[in-house]
Amino acid sequence: MKLFLNILLFLLLTNFNLDKAYSLSDYQIKEMCQRKKKRSTCIKELKLKNLNLLKGNQIEIPVIPFKK
């Protein structure tokens, strides 16, 4: 009985940790690039990353350090 519960619990927990990636919508991309100097290149780069993410390819995400 204990083994059955452990297996059931393991199966339930593994189903919750699925790899899902949510990409930005076109509106969100335009909003992010609105304040950039080179708006058109920013939109092109983000749409390319969006397409790669939807295809399942890995993308590089820059990390911006927090300034106090």
Short mmCIF file of C-alpha atoms in Angstrom, two decimals:
data_model
loop_
_atom_site.label_atom_id
_atom_site.label_comp_id
_atom_site.label_asym_id
_atom_site.label_seq_id
_atom_site.Cartn_x
_atom_site.Cartn_y
_atom_site.Cartn_z
CA MET A 1 0.00 0.00 0.00
CA LYS A 2 2.83 2.38 0.87
CA LEU A 3 4.58 1.57 -2.40
CA PHE A 4 1.40 2.27 -4.34
CA LEU A 5 0.99 5.66 -2.66
CA ASN A 6 4.61 6.57 -3.33
CA ILE A 7 4.29 5.69 -7.01
CA LEU A 8 1.01 7.60 -7.30
CA LEU A 9 2.50 10.65 -5.61
CA PHE A 10 5.57 10.51 -7.86
CA LEU A 11 3.42 10.35 -11.00
CA LEU A 12 1.29 13.26 -9.89
CA LEU A 13 4.29 15.45 -9.08
CA THR A 14 6.06 14.73 -12.36
CA ASN A 15 3.00 15.84 -14.34
CA PHE A 16 3.05 19.29 -12.72
CA ASN A 17 6.66 20.04 -13.70
CA LEU A 18 6.20 20.13 -17.45
CA ASP A 19 8.47 22.35 -19.52
CA LYS A 20 6.23 25.08 -20.82
CA ALA A 21 7.43 28.33 -22.29
CA TYR A 22 5.20 31.30 -22.88
CA SER A 23 6.36 33.78 -25.49
CA LEU A 24 5.51 37.46 -25.76
CA SER A 25 2.65 38.65 -27.91
CA ASP A 26 3.21 41.15 -30.72
CA TYR A 27 1.65 43.90 -28.61
CA GLN A 28 4.03 43.20 -25.71
CA ILE A 29 7.01 43.23 -28.09
CA LYS A 30 5.99 46.64 -29.46
CA GLU A 31 5.49 48.00 -25.95
CA MET A 32 8.96 46.84 -24.87
CA CYS A 33 10.65 48.36 -27.93
CA GLN A 34 8.78 51.66 -27.79
CA ARG A 35 11.47 53.42 -25.71
CA LYS A 36 14.45 52.03 -27.65
CA LYS A 37 16.43 54.18 -30.10
CA LYS A 38 16.45 51.51 -32.81
CA ARG A 39 12.85 50.41 -32.52
CA SER A 40 12.67 48.41 -35.76
CA THR A 41 15.74 46.30 -34.99
CA CYS A 42 14.47 45.66 -31.47
CA ILE A 43 11.14 44.41 -32.85
CA LYS A 44 12.88 42.19 -35.42
CA GLU A 45 15.19 40.65 -32.80
CA LEU A 46 12.37 39.96 -30.35
CA LYS A 47 10.14 38.45 -33.04
CA LEU A 48 13.02 36.22 -34.12
CA LYS A 49 13.54 35.08 -30.51
CA ASN A 50 9.78 34.54 -30.21
CA LEU A 51 9.78 32.34 -33.31
CA ASN A 52 12.78 30.33 -32.07
CA LEU A 53 11.11 29.83 -28.69
CA LEU A 54 7.91 28.58 -30.31
CA LYS A 55 9.91 26.14 -32.45
CA GLY A 56 11.53 24.75 -29.31
CA ASN A 57 15.01 26.14 -29.86
CA GLN A 58 16.98 27.59 -26.98
CA ILE A 59 17.27 31.35 -26.78
CA GLU A 60 19.65 33.59 -24.89
CA ILE A 61 18.03 35.87 -22.31
CA PRO A 62 20.15 38.77 -21.02
CA VAL A 63 20.10 39.39 -17.28
CA ILE A 64 19.96 43.03 -16.23
CA PRO A 65 21.62 43.66 -12.84
CA PHE A 66 19.62 45.49 -10.20
CA LYS A 67 20.87 49.01 -9.46
CA LYS A 68 20.15 50.53 -6.07
#
